[in-house]
Amino acid sequence: MKSAILQTATRYLLPILLLFSFFLLLRGHYYPGGGFVGGLVAAIAFVLHSFANGTANTMKILRYKPLSLIPIGLAISTLSVVAPLLFGLPPMTGLWFEEPIPVIGMIGSALFFDLGVYLVVIGVVLTILFTIALEQ
Amino acid sequence: MLFTVLTGLITSGLLIPFGKLIKIKWSFLLPLIPVLLFIFYLLHIPTIAGGTNLVQHVNWVPSMGVNLDFRLDGLSLLFALLITGIGTAIFFYARTYLKGHVYYDRFFAYLLLFMSAMLGVVLSNNILTLFVFWELTSISSFFLIGFNNDSKESRSSALTALSITGLGGFFLLAGLILMGNVAGTFVISELFSKHDVLLAHPLYPLIAGLIFIGAFTKSAQFPFHFWLPGAMKAPTPVSAYLHSATMVKAGIYLLARFTPVLGGNELWNNTLMIVGGFTMAFAAIHALFRVDLKGILAYSTISALGMLTFLLGLGTPEAIIAAAVFILVHALYKANLFMVTGIIDHETHTRDITRLAGLRKVLFPVFIAALLAALSSAGLPSTFGFIGKDLIYEATLHYEEHWALWLTALAIITNVGLVAAGFMAGLKPFTGKLPADFEKVHLPYPSMWIPPLLLGILGLIFGLFPGVVGDLFNNQAANAIAHAETGMKLKIWHGFNMVLLLSIATLAVGIVVYLVNKPSEKKLAAVERFNRIAPQRVFLRIGRSIMRASAWYTHTFHNGYLRSYHIKIIIFAELLLAYKLWISGPIKINWEELTPLSWYEVGIVAILLGALYIIVTTRSRLTSVVSTSVIGYCICLMFVFYSAPDLAMTQFTIDTLTTVLFVLVLYKLPSFINMTSRWIVIRDAMVALGFGVILSLIALRVLQEPNTTDVSSFYGENSYLLAKGKNVVNTILVDFRGIDTMFETVVLSIAAIGVYSLIRLRLKASEKE
């Protein structure tokens, strides 16, 4: 689908949507949002880009295969699950920094868990869609 | 004790990466393992013979009562010595026997696995751990029987053996769990004190029955005996080790181990006596008709196992002593005979006793070994077999008066058969005139004929000093079976009495039978006519019908059409939900309580219905996909109205991506042709409508349920306190039910990897060959 309007639009939409998806991820703990929705939005941003510019070009922007996001995401989630064990607490215990960080707010293990989910969702959606799209 | 079990397991695992080294020049290291373990257990003889038991406890799954508890008493020690001692002989023997075999390393990995598992069985003090090791022996036996995996017979024998012993394992597990629950403990040493509780319990017959099936399948008792002759497809060292000296005795071990726990009443004793008695006589007679050396040995092994079961069934102290001695006697001479058979097979490439003769001229040391085994099996005075036979007759003769005669007669028949079978296997191939084609046969490496010779000489020494041997090995074993002092004293000479007379008579009749009986293919064929009613056929038929049933089931339910899977899943869900709805009573709707419809709700429902109409009537795939997403967005709006923004957002993005996915797939499909008949359309419509109706009814039914808010108020109250989050949905996802989310992401990942590998890793046309 070659459309100059869509191509130009996605050039700006991609970063904005990605920023939005990250915003959704960060606010998830207090307001509607979260890693799952954030990941889906980020995936949609790339899908939109691939519609306008072709999947091969999107893959170029991504640089790495989306499949590689899956193990990274799973590793981050798993680490945040087992991290409390290092402090002698049962797994999945919420660990939080005492002071909130400006802009982001409170940072705790739950945020990292969500970040892992976010990455896995992007990886899964893009792997499935791009694999099918690129199939000859 | 744990390390003795682990050594073999670990080495077995190490053989996978380092097997190549073993193949080339490090194979001399392998027999060191059983040698060292054997020495370890030999060193324990003084402690155990003194009446002390060793106990070791290592936590494994303490929350479920499964622990690595080990206990070494007389019975365990006797078996541990057999396993490691015969194991030593077999390892030396097999190293030469299989020299140059492609799977040389694999063979020893299986053998080590088996040895460890078997040690685990006899040392376990926890019945669940015992079961785990029990199953491991079945599995390693499966691999060893099917070792020559390019032969169809060998594969099917392995499967038969596994299905029979595996089936028995199921029953055994059920029996063990029941027993553990009734007694309130899974620790064997604690079970001894629960003897009365177990015997008085109404479930006792079931427990005993299940354990019987487990033991009888493993120890090849009638009607499960037929897997053992089939198991002779294994390489001969395996037959010698697993299928005569050790594994098949695991069933006997089990019965002996649980005799003080479950035994001592009529059900236990009579079952063992009947099954064991029938098996021993049946197999002993059967052995006489075989022409294959291994076949003869297989049936005489079954007979010996029957004898052991029978003796445990008699249950008198004398019988238990006889059993404890006979375990050792049999292991010594049978492993020996098997190894001799292996040498004959290896050198002459035949095991047909009608062809074999005169081999003493070319295989003299092997002949000596075989002769010693045959004499011990015949029970010639001054051999260890003589002591065993004496004790058996003593046990039967001193049983309750009116039964003693019959039992003794049964034992005599069996022993006559065993004497003849022993001579057939150990003497026949070596006597007579050497056929011309065997003249070039030469003696194998000493590492092959020394182990059987040693076992034979050991049998002779044990026979000459039975008192010492009894004190060292069998005394405490018998005490462990009886769970009391049996006061055993083995002697060579009992004076002239009934027992001696019977022994001599048995020997004489046995020799006559051996001389008169000329087994031939013709006689074998005559016996095999009865195969039609043999248990083997029955089991085979059951097995085949199970296969047929599962083939029918698979073809009907798993036919590979996605639509057919869908409709079956949906109909099943409908039936389940409808049933639940039916039993939950009538639906009453209180119209007063419902909130009035707003105009935007009406509007959305109208759009929804319009989209539905388009899906059903359109002839374009793209249109129907787009309409589906319209429905999805309408539902999103509903979520927004009813204040579920998280759900709405997720639904919205998912719907978008699903549509994209659909379009990508549709793009690759051929153009749409409607081939469904009217009937199928109506059927699908009915199923779809049914599902919709049932779900709507459930929604209405839910409305009249009392509104419980326990769960939601818990999350509402605690989400900030415990999870430091104000968004309850998110705190549930990442904190309260975080493990669920974790595994959901794993499932997603698996789906992605599935799609990726199905599409990207498809074989190219050139690779499909």
Coordinates of N, CA, C and O in Angstrom, one line a residue, chain A residues 20 24 27-37 40-41 43-44 47 51 65 67 70 74 77-78 81 92 94 96 106 110 113-114 117 120-121 123-125 127-136, chain B residues 645-646 649-650 652-654 656-657 660-661 663-665 668 719-720 722-728 730-731 733-739 741-742 745-746 748-753 755-757 759-760 762:
Chain A
F20 N 3.4 7.2 23.6 CA 2.1 7.0 24.3 C 2.1 5.6 24.9 O 1.6 5.4 26.0
L24 N 1.5 4.7 28.7 CA 0.5 3.8 29.3 C 1.1 2.8 30.2 O 0.6 2.4 31.3
R27 N 1.9 4.6 33.6 CA 0.8 5.1 34.5 C 0.0 3.9 35.0 O -0.9 4.1 35.8
G28 N 0.3 2.7 34.4 CA -0.6 1.5 34.7 C -0.9 1.3 36.1 O -2.0 0.8 36.5
H29 N 0.0 1.6 37.0 CA -0.1 1.2 38.4 C -1.2 2.1 39.1 O -1.8 1.7 40.1
Y30 N -1.4 3.3 38.5 CA -2.4 4.2 39.2 C -3.6 4.5 38.4 O -4.7 4.7 38.9
Y31 N -3.5 4.5 37.0 CA -4.6 4.8 36.2 C -4.7 3.8 35.1 O -3.8 2.9 34.9
P32 N -5.8 3.8 34.3 CA -6.0 2.8 33.3 C -4.7 2.7 32.4 O -4.2 3.7 32.0
G33 N -4.3 1.5 32.1 CA -3.1 1.3 31.3 C -2.4 0.1 31.7 O -3.0 -0.8 32.3
G34 N -1.1 0.0 31.5 CA -0.4 -1.2 31.9 C 0.5 -1.8 30.8 O 0.4 -1.3 29.7
G35 N 1.3 -2.8 31.2 CA 2.2 -3.4 30.2 C 1.5 -4.0 29.1 O 2.0 -3.9 27.9
F36 N 0.4 -4.7 29.3 CA -0.2 -5.4 28.2 C -0.8 -4.5 27.1 O -0.5 -4.6 26.0
V37 N -1.6 -3.5 27.6 CA -2.1 -2.5 26.6 C -1.0 -1.7 26.0 O -1.0 -1.5 24.8
L40 N 0.6 -3.6 23.3 CA -0.2 -3.7 22.1 C -0.2 -2.5 21.3 O -0.1 -2.5 20.1
V41 N -0.2 -1.3 22.0 CA -0.2 0.0 21.3 C 1.2 0.1 20.5 O 1.2 0.5 19.4
A43 N 3.0 -2.2 19.5 CA 3.0 -3.2 18.3 C 2.2 -2.5 17.2 O 2.6 -2.6 16.0
I44 N 1.0 -1.9 17.6 CA 0.2 -1.3 16.5 C 1.0 -0.2 15.8 O 0.9 0.0 14.6
V47 N 3.1 -1.9 13.3 CA 2.3 -2.4 12.3 C 1.8 -1.4 11.3 O 1.9 -1.5 10.1
F51 N 2.6 -1.0 7.3 CA 1.6 -0.9 6.3 C 2.0 0.2 5.3 O 1.8 0.1 4.1
K65 N 15.5 -8.7 15.4 CA 14.3 -9.5 15.2 C 13.3 -9.3 16.4 O 13.8 -9.3 17.5
L67 N 11.5 -11.4 17.6 CA 11.5 -12.6 18.4 C 12.5 -12.5 19.6 O 12.2 -13.0 20.6
I70 N 11.2 -11.4 23.0 CA 10.5 -12.3 23.9 C 11.4 -12.8 25.1 O 11.0 -12.6 26.3
L74 N 10.8 -11.9 29.0 CA 10.6 -13.0 30.0 C 11.6 -12.9 31.1 O 11.3 -13.1 32.3
S77 N 10.8 -10.1 33.6 CA 9.7 -10.5 34.4 C 10.2 -11.5 35.5 O 9.9 -11.4 36.7
T78 N 10.9 -12.5 35.0 CA 11.4 -13.5 35.9 C 12.3 -13.0 37.0 O 12.1 -13.3 38.2
V81 N 10.4 -11.3 39.6 CA 9.7 -12.3 40.4 C 10.6 -12.9 41.5 O 10.3 -13.0 42.6
M92 N 7.8 -12.9 44.3 CA 6.7 -12.0 44.0 C 6.4 -11.0 45.0 O 5.4 -10.2 44.9
G94 N 6.4 -7.5 46.6 CA 6.6 -6.2 46.0 C 7.8 -5.5 46.7 O 7.8 -5.3 47.9
W96 N 9.9 -1.9 46.7 CA 9.7 -0.5 46.3 C 10.9 0.4 46.8 O 11.4 0.2 47.9
M106 N 6.7 6.3 41.6 CA 7.2 5.2 42.4 C 7.8 4.1 41.5 O 7.2 3.7 40.6
A110 N 7.1 -4.3 40.7 CA 5.9 -4.5 39.8 C 6.1 -3.8 38.5 O 5.7 -4.3 37.5
F113 N 8.2 -5.9 36.3 CA 7.4 -7.0 35.9 C 6.5 -6.6 34.7 O 6.5 -7.3 33.7
D114 N 5.9 -5.4 34.8 CA 5.1 -4.9 33.7 C 5.9 -4.6 32.5 O 5.5 -4.8 31.4
V117 N 6.3 -7.8 30.7 CA 5.1 -8.1 29.9 C 5.0 -7.3 28.7 O 4.7 -7.8 27.6
V120 N 7.4 -8.6 26.0 CA 7.0 -9.9 25.5 C 5.8 -9.7 24.5 O 5.8 -10.2 23.5
V121 N 4.9 -8.8 24.9 CA 3.7 -8.6 24.1 C 4.1 -8.0 22.7 O 3.7 -8.5 21.7
G123 N 7.0 -8.3 21.3 CA 7.7 -9.4 20.6 C 6.8 -10.4 20.0 O 6.9 -10.8 18.8
V124 N 5.8 -10.8 20.8 CA 4.9 -11.9 20.3 C 4.1 -11.3 19.1 O 4.0 -12.0 18.1
V125 N 3.5 -10.2 19.3 CA 2.6 -9.7 18.3 C 3.3 -9.4 17.0 O 2.9 -9.9 15.9
T127 N 6.2 -10.7 16.1 CA 6.7 -12.0 15.5 C 5.6 -12.6 14.7 O 5.9 -13.0 13.5
I128 N 4.4 -12.7 15.3 CA 3.4 -13.4 14.6 C 3.0 -12.7 13.3 O 3.0 -13.2 12.2
L129 N 2.8 -11.4 13.4 CA 2.3 -10.6 12.2 C 3.4 -10.6 11.1 O 3.1 -10.8 10.0
F130 N 4.6 -10.2 11.5 CA 5.6 -10.1 10.5 C 6.0 -11.4 9.8 O 6.3 -11.5 8.7
T131 N 5.9 -12.5 10.6 CA 6.3 -13.8 10.0 C 5.3 -14.1 9.0 O 5.6 -14.6 7.9
I132 N 4.0 -13.8 9.3 CA 2.9 -14.2 8.3 C 3.0 -13.2 7.1 O 2.9 -13.6 5.9
A133 N 3.3 -11.9 7.4 CA 3.4 -11.0 6.3 C 4.5 -11.2 5.4 O 4.4 -11.1 4.2
L134 N 5.6 -11.7 5.9 CA 6.8 -11.9 5.1 C 6.8 -13.2 4.4 O 7.7 -13.5 3.6
E135 N 5.9 -14.1 4.7 CA 5.9 -15.4 4.1 C 5.6 -15.3 2.6 O 4.7 -14.6 2.2
Q136 N 6.5 -16.0 1.9 CA 6.3 -15.9 0.4 C 5.2 -16.9 -0.1 O 5.2 -18.0 0.2
Chain B
P645 N -12.4 1.0 31.8 CA -11.5 1.6 30.8 C -10.4 0.6 30.4 O -10.0 0.6 29.3
D646 N -9.8 -0.1 31.4 CA -8.7 -1.0 31.1 C -9.1 -2.1 30.1 O -8.4 -2.3 29.1
M649 N -9.7 -0.5 26.6 CA -8.4 -0.3 25.9 C -7.8 -1.5 25.3 O -7.4 -1.6 24.1
T650 N -7.8 -2.6 26.1 CA -7.2 -3.8 25.7 C -8.0 -4.4 24.5 O -7.5 -4.8 23.5
F652 N -9.9 -2.9 22.5 CA -9.7 -2.0 21.3 C -8.4 -2.4 20.5 O -8.5 -2.7 19.3
T653 N -7.4 -2.5 21.2 CA -6.1 -2.8 20.6 C -6.1 -4.2 20.0 O -5.6 -4.4 18.9
I654 N -6.6 -5.1 20.8 CA -6.6 -6.5 20.4 C -7.4 -6.6 19.1 O -7.0 -7.3 18.1
T656 N -8.0 -4.4 16.8 CA -7.3 -3.8 15.7 C -6.3 -4.8 15.2 O -6.2 -5.1 14.0
L657 N -5.5 -5.4 16.1 CA -4.5 -6.3 15.7 C -5.0 -7.6 15.1 O -4.5 -8.1 14.1
V660 N -5.9 -6.9 11.5 CA -4.7 -6.9 10.7 C -4.3 -8.3 10.4 O -3.9 -8.6 9.2
L661 N -4.3 -9.1 11.4 CA -3.8 -10.5 11.2 C -4.7 -11.2 10.2 O -4.2 -11.9 9.3
V663 N -6.5 -9.9 7.9 CA -6.2 -9.4 6.5 C -5.0 -10.0 5.9 O -4.9 -10.4 4.8
L664 N -3.9 -10.1 6.8 CA -2.7 -10.7 6.3 C -2.9 -12.1 5.8 O -2.3 -12.5 4.8
V665 N -3.7 -12.9 6.6 CA -3.9 -14.3 6.2 C -4.8 -14.4 5.0 O -4.6 -15.1 4.1
K668 N -3.5 -14.2 1.5 CA -2.8 -15.4 0.9 C -3.8 -16.5 0.6 O -3.4 -17.5 0.0
S719 N -5.4 -2.9 47.5 CA -4.5 -2.7 46.3 C -3.5 -1.6 46.6 O -2.3 -1.7 46.2
Y720 N -3.9 -0.6 47.3 CA -2.9 0.5 47.6 C -2.0 0.1 48.8 O -0.8 0.3 48.8
L722 N -1.2 -3.0 50.0 CA -0.2 -4.1 49.8 C 0.6 -3.9 48.5 O 1.7 -4.3 48.5
A723 N 0.0 -3.4 47.5 CA 0.6 -3.3 46.2 C 1.0 -1.9 45.8 O 1.6 -1.7 44.7
K724 N 0.7 -1.0 46.6 CA 1.1 0.4 46.3 C 0.5 0.9 44.9 O 1.2 1.6 44.2
G725 N -0.6 0.4 44.5 CA -1.2 0.9 43.3 C -2.6 1.3 43.4 O -3.3 0.8 44.3
K726 N -3.0 2.3 42.6 CA -4.4 2.8 42.7 C -5.3 2.1 41.7 O -6.5 2.2 41.8
N727 N -4.7 1.5 40.6 CA -5.4 0.9 39.6 C -5.6 -0.6 40.0 O -4.6 -1.4 39.9
V728 N -6.8 -1.0 40.4 CA -7.0 -2.3 41.0 C -6.7 -3.4 40.0 O -6.1 -4.4 40.2
N730 N -4.7 -3.4 37.4 CA -3.3 -3.5 37.2 C -2.6 -4.2 38.4 O -1.7 -5.1 38.2
T731 N -3.0 -3.9 39.6 CA -2.4 -4.5 40.8 C -2.7 -6.0 40.8 O -1.9 -6.8 41.2
L733 N -3.1 -7.8 38.1 CA -2.3 -8.4 37.0 C -0.9 -8.5 37.4 O -0.3 -9.6 37.2
V734 N -0.3 -7.5 38.0 CA 1.2 -7.5 38.2 C 1.5 -7.9 39.6 O 2.7 -8.2 39.9
D735 N 0.6 -8.0 40.5 CA 1.0 -8.3 41.9 C 0.2 -9.4 42.5 O 0.8 -10.5 42.7
F736 N -1.1 -9.2 42.7 CA -1.8 -10.3 43.4 C -1.8 -11.6 42.6 O -1.6 -12.7 43.2
R737 N -2.1 -11.5 41.3 CA -2.1 -12.7 40.5 C -0.9 -12.7 39.5 O -1.1 -13.1 38.4
G738 N 0.2 -12.2 40.0 CA 1.4 -12.0 39.1 C 1.9 -13.3 38.5 O 2.3 -13.3 37.3
I739 N 1.8 -14.4 39.2 CA 2.3 -15.7 38.7 C 1.4 -16.1 37.4 O 1.9 -16.6 36.4
T741 N -0.1 -14.0 35.4 CA 0.4 -13.2 34.3 C 1.7 -13.7 33.7 O 1.8 -13.8 32.5
M742 N 2.5 -14.1 34.6 CA 3.8 -14.6 34.2 C 3.6 -15.8 33.2 O 4.2 -15.8 32.1
T745 N 2.2 -14.8 29.8 CA 3.2 -14.3 28.9 C 4.0 -15.5 28.3 O 4.4 -15.5 27.1
V746 N 4.2 -16.5 29.1 CA 5.0 -17.7 28.6 C 4.2 -18.3 27.5 O 4.7 -18.7 26.4
L748 N 1.9 -17.0 25.6 CA 2.0 -16.1 24.4 C 3.3 -16.3 23.6 O 3.3 -16.5 22.4
S749 N 4.4 -16.4 24.4 CA 5.7 -16.6 23.8 C 5.7 -17.9 23.0 O 6.2 -18.0 21.9
I750 N 5.1 -19.0 23.6 CA 5.1 -20.3 22.9 C 4.3 -20.2 21.6 O 4.7 -20.7 20.6
A751 N 3.2 -19.4 21.7 CA 2.3 -19.3 20.5 C 3.2 -18.6 19.4 O 3.2 -19.0 18.2
A752 N 3.9 -17.5 19.8 CA 4.7 -16.8 18.8 C 5.8 -17.7 18.2 O 6.0 -17.7 17.0
I753 N 6.4 -18.5 19.1 CA 7.5 -19.4 18.6 C 6.9 -20.4 17.7 O 7.4 -20.8 16.6
V755 N 4.1 -20.1 15.7 CA 3.9 -19.5 14.4 C 5.2 -19.3 13.6 O 5.3 -19.7 12.5
Y756 N 6.2 -18.8 14.3 CA 7.4 -18.6 13.7 C 8.0 -19.8 13.1 O 8.4 -19.9 11.9
S757 N 8.0 -20.9 13.9 CA 8.7 -22.1 13.5 C 7.8 -22.8 12.4 O 8.4 -23.4 11.5
I759 N 6.0 -21.4 10.1 CA 6.1 -20.7 8.8 C 7.5 -20.6 8.3 O 7.9 -20.9 7.2
R760 N 8.4 -20.2 9.2 CA 9.8 -19.9 8.8 C 10.6 -21.1 8.6 O 11.5 -21.2 7.8
R762 N 9.8 -24.1 7.8 CA 9.2 -25.2 6.9 C 10.3 -25.8 6.1 O 11.2 -25.0 5.6

